[in-house]
């Protein structure tokens, strides 16, 4: 049995594909994840200052939806499939926590009035 480029042999197709891709630069990861976190923070602060207290929950839900779409856009813009799910999960979890903390603070402030 001869080894040809089209015959992966005993190693399998993944090993025959060549060397593994280079890891994504750290700055690209920070920009793609941190950018969406910054968006969540800005949206939360805008909601706190511009929205009526009765509408906080609706606006925070909309902000989370915007962050979900921005997360997909930011991670797809990196054009790297390696680590996509982990980066997306990190981005979405961070956005959820940021908006959740802001929502908790707004809820406590609303109860105080």
PDB file of C-alpha atoms in Angstrom:
ATOM      1  CA  UNK A   1       0.000   0.000   0.000  1.00  0.00           C
ATOM      2  CA  UNK A   2       1.571   3.249  -1.085  1.00  0.00           C
ATOM      3  CA  UNK A   3       1.241   6.502   0.771  1.00  0.00           C
ATOM      4  CA  UNK A   4      -0.100   9.228  -1.486  1.00  0.00           C
ATOM      5  CA  UNK A   5      -1.322  12.701  -0.559  1.00  0.00           C
ATOM      6  CA  UNK A   6      -4.926  11.628  -1.174  1.00  0.00           C
ATOM      7  CA  UNK A   7      -4.518   8.505   1.010  1.00  0.00           C
ATOM      8  CA  UNK A   8      -4.371   9.513   4.696  1.00  0.00           C
ATOM      9  CA  UNK A   9      -3.087   6.069   5.684  1.00  0.00           C
ATOM     10  CA  UNK A  10      -2.943   5.090   9.321  1.00  0.00           C
ATOM     11  CA  UNK A  11      -2.843   8.639  10.645  1.00  0.00           C
ATOM     12  CA  UNK A  12      -6.331   9.613   9.533  1.00  0.00           C
ATOM     13  CA  UNK A  13      -7.540  12.647   7.611  1.00  0.00           C
ATOM     14  CA  UNK A  14      -6.847  15.166  10.404  1.00  0.00           C
ATOM     15  CA  UNK A  15      -3.158  14.270  10.640  1.00  0.00           C
ATOM     16  CA  UNK A  16      -2.819  14.124   6.876  1.00  0.00           C
ATOM     17  CA  UNK A  17      -4.212  17.657   6.510  1.00  0.00           C
ATOM     18  CA  UNK A  18      -0.889  19.169   7.472  1.00  0.00           C
ATOM     19  CA  UNK A  19       0.416  21.094  10.438  1.00  0.00           C
ATOM     20  CA  UNK A  20      -2.080  22.572  12.882  1.00  0.00           C
ATOM     21  CA  UNK A  21      -3.040  26.206  12.278  1.00  0.00           C
ATOM     22  CA  UNK A  22      -1.288  28.953  14.177  1.00  0.00           C
ATOM     23  CA  UNK A  23      -3.134  30.097  17.299  1.00  0.00           C
ATOM     24  CA  UNK A  24      -5.094  33.306  17.050  1.00  0.00           C
ATOM     25  CA  UNK A  25      -3.176  36.333  18.338  1.00  0.00           C
ATOM     26  CA  UNK A  26      -4.099  37.335  21.889  1.00  0.00           C
ATOM     27  CA  UNK A  27      -4.932  40.878  20.783  1.00  0.00           C
ATOM     28  CA  UNK A  28      -7.556  39.551  18.356  1.00  0.00           C
ATOM     29  CA  UNK A  29      -9.160  37.465  21.104  1.00  0.00           C
ATOM     30  CA  UNK A  30      -9.218  40.420  23.496  1.00  0.00           C
ATOM     31  CA  UNK A  31     -10.670  42.697  20.829  1.00  0.00           C
ATOM     32  CA  UNK A  32     -13.387  40.265  19.719  1.00  0.00           C
ATOM     33  CA  UNK A  33     -14.457  39.352  23.259  1.00  0.00           C
ATOM     34  CA  UNK A  34     -13.766  42.632  25.046  1.00  0.00           C
ATOM     35  CA  UNK A  35     -15.462  44.700  22.374  1.00  0.00           C
ATOM     36  CA  UNK A  36     -18.787  42.977  22.974  1.00  0.00           C
ATOM     37  CA  UNK A  37     -18.321  43.276  26.742  1.00  0.00           C
ATOM     38  CA  UNK A  38     -17.724  47.004  26.301  1.00  0.00           C
ATOM     39  CA  UNK A  39     -20.867  47.190  24.170  1.00  0.00           C
ATOM     40  CA  UNK A  40     -22.856  45.481  26.948  1.00  0.00           C
ATOM     41  CA  UNK A  41     -21.483  47.943  29.499  1.00  0.00           C
ATOM     42  CA  UNK A  42     -22.271  50.980  27.334  1.00  0.00           C
ATOM     43  CA  UNK A  43     -25.784  49.728  26.604  1.00  0.00           C
ATOM     44  CA  UNK A  44     -26.390  49.053  30.301  1.00  0.00           C
ATOM     45  CA  UNK A  45     -25.235  52.543  31.287  1.00  0.00           C
ATOM     46  CA  UNK A  46     -27.354  54.131  28.549  1.00  0.00           C
ATOM     47  CA  UNK A  47     -30.373  52.179  29.740  1.00  0.00           C
ATOM     48  CA  UNK A  48     -29.750  53.309  33.315  1.00  0.00           C
ATOM     49  CA  UNK A  49     -29.626  56.984  32.364  1.00  0.00           C
ATOM     50  CA  UNK A  50     -32.114  57.220  29.494  1.00  0.00           C
ATOM     51  CA  UNK A  51     -34.837  54.717  30.326  1.00  0.00           C
ATOM     52  CA  UNK A  52     -37.798  54.946  32.655  1.00  0.00           C
ATOM     53  CA  UNK A  53     -37.513  52.507  35.614  1.00  0.00           C
ATOM     54  CA  UNK A  54     -40.614  50.608  34.500  1.00  0.00           C
ATOM     55  CA  UNK A  55     -38.913  49.791  31.194  1.00  0.00           C
ATOM     56  CA  UNK A  56     -35.540  48.599  32.561  1.00  0.00           C
ATOM     57  CA  UNK A  57     -36.262  44.889  32.066  1.00  0.00           C
ATOM     58  CA  UNK A  58     -37.459  45.334  28.479  1.00  0.00           C
ATOM     59  CA  UNK A  59     -34.466  47.418  27.493  1.00  0.00           C
ATOM     60  CA  UNK A  60     -31.993  45.088  29.223  1.00  0.00           C
ATOM     61  CA  UNK A  61     -33.503  42.134  27.343  1.00  0.00           C
ATOM     62  CA  UNK A  62     -33.116  44.008  24.079  1.00  0.00           C
ATOM     63  CA  UNK A  63     -29.518  44.904  24.977  1.00  0.00           C
ATOM     64  CA  UNK A  64     -28.766  41.221  25.604  1.00  0.00           C
ATOM     65  CA  UNK A  65     -30.208  40.365  22.196  1.00  0.00           C
ATOM     66  CA  UNK A  66     -27.990  42.993  20.588  1.00  0.00           C
ATOM     67  CA  UNK A  67     -24.988  41.517  22.424  1.00  0.00           C
ATOM     68  CA  UNK A  68     -25.831  38.025  21.129  1.00  0.00           C
ATOM     69  CA  UNK A  69     -25.882  39.287  17.550  1.00  0.00           C
ATOM     70  CA  UNK A  70     -22.709  41.313  18.104  1.00  0.00           C
ATOM     71  CA  UNK A  71     -21.024  38.231  19.618  1.00  0.00           C
ATOM     72  CA  UNK A  72     -21.717  36.146  16.543  1.00  0.00           C
ATOM     73  CA  UNK A  73     -20.572  38.976  14.301  1.00  0.00           C
ATOM     74  CA  UNK A  74     -17.358  39.568  16.249  1.00  0.00           C
ATOM     75  CA  UNK A  75     -16.414  35.897  16.377  1.00  0.00           C
ATOM     76  CA  UNK A  76     -17.234  35.272  12.731  1.00  0.00           C
ATOM     77  CA  UNK A  77     -15.208  38.366  11.793  1.00  0.00           C
ATOM     78  CA  UNK A  78     -12.079  36.711  13.213  1.00  0.00           C
ATOM     79  CA  UNK A  79     -12.388  34.079  10.440  1.00  0.00           C
ATOM     80  CA  UNK A  80     -10.977  31.417  12.770  1.00  0.00           C
ATOM     81  CA  UNK A  81     -12.870  28.227  13.414  1.00  0.00           C
ATOM     82  CA  UNK A  82     -10.491  26.957  16.110  1.00  0.00           C
ATOM     83  CA  UNK A  83     -11.874  27.964  19.503  1.00  0.00           C
ATOM     84  CA  UNK A  84     -15.021  29.543  18.044  1.00  0.00           C
ATOM     85  CA  UNK A  85     -17.364  27.922  20.542  1.00  0.00           C
ATOM     86  CA  UNK A  86     -15.184  28.835  23.523  1.00  0.00           C
ATOM     87  CA  UNK A  87     -14.819  32.443  22.387  1.00  0.00           C
ATOM     88  CA  UNK A  88     -18.548  32.722  21.718  1.00  0.00           C
ATOM     89  CA  UNK A  89     -19.414  31.210  25.100  1.00  0.00           C
ATOM     90  CA  UNK A  90     -17.001  33.565  26.860  1.00  0.00           C
ATOM     91  CA  UNK A  91     -18.404  36.572  25.036  1.00  0.00           C
ATOM     92  CA  UNK A  92     -22.025  35.674  25.755  1.00  0.00           C
ATOM     93  CA  UNK A  93     -21.392  34.759  29.386  1.00  0.00           C
ATOM     94  CA  UNK A  94     -19.561  38.024  30.020  1.00  0.00           C
ATOM     95  CA  UNK A  95     -22.327  40.052  28.379  1.00  0.00           C
ATOM     96  CA  UNK A  96     -24.962  38.219  30.399  1.00  0.00           C
ATOM     97  CA  UNK A  97     -23.086  38.843  33.658  1.00  0.00           C
ATOM     98  CA  UNK A  98     -22.480  42.528  32.882  1.00  0.00           C
ATOM     99  CA  UNK A  99     -26.104  43.188  31.991  1.00  0.00           C
ATOM    100  CA  UNK A 100     -27.273  41.046  34.931  1.00  0.00           C
ATOM    101  CA  UNK A 101     -25.203  43.049  37.408  1.00  0.00           C
ATOM    102  CA  UNK A 102     -26.464  46.316  35.920  1.00  0.00           C
ATOM    103  CA  UNK A 103     -30.019  44.971  36.077  1.00  0.00           C
ATOM    104  CA  UNK A 104     -29.549  44.002  39.725  1.00  0.00           C
ATOM    105  CA  UNK A 105     -28.208  47.444  40.572  1.00  0.00           C
ATOM    106  CA  UNK A 106     -31.082  49.112  38.720  1.00  0.00           C
ATOM    107  CA  UNK A 107     -33.561  46.884  40.533  1.00  0.00           C
ATOM    108  CA  UNK A 108     -32.106  47.835  43.912  1.00  0.00           C
ATOM    109  CA  UNK A 109     -32.123  51.522  43.001  1.00  0.00           C
ATOM    110  CA  UNK A 110     -35.749  51.249  41.865  1.00  0.00           C
ATOM    111  CA  UNK A 111     -36.741  49.559  45.127  1.00  0.00           C
ATOM    112  CA  UNK A 112     -35.052  52.362  47.054  1.00  0.00           C
ATOM    113  CA  UNK A 113     -37.326  55.015  45.571  1.00  0.00           C
TER     114      UNK A 113
END
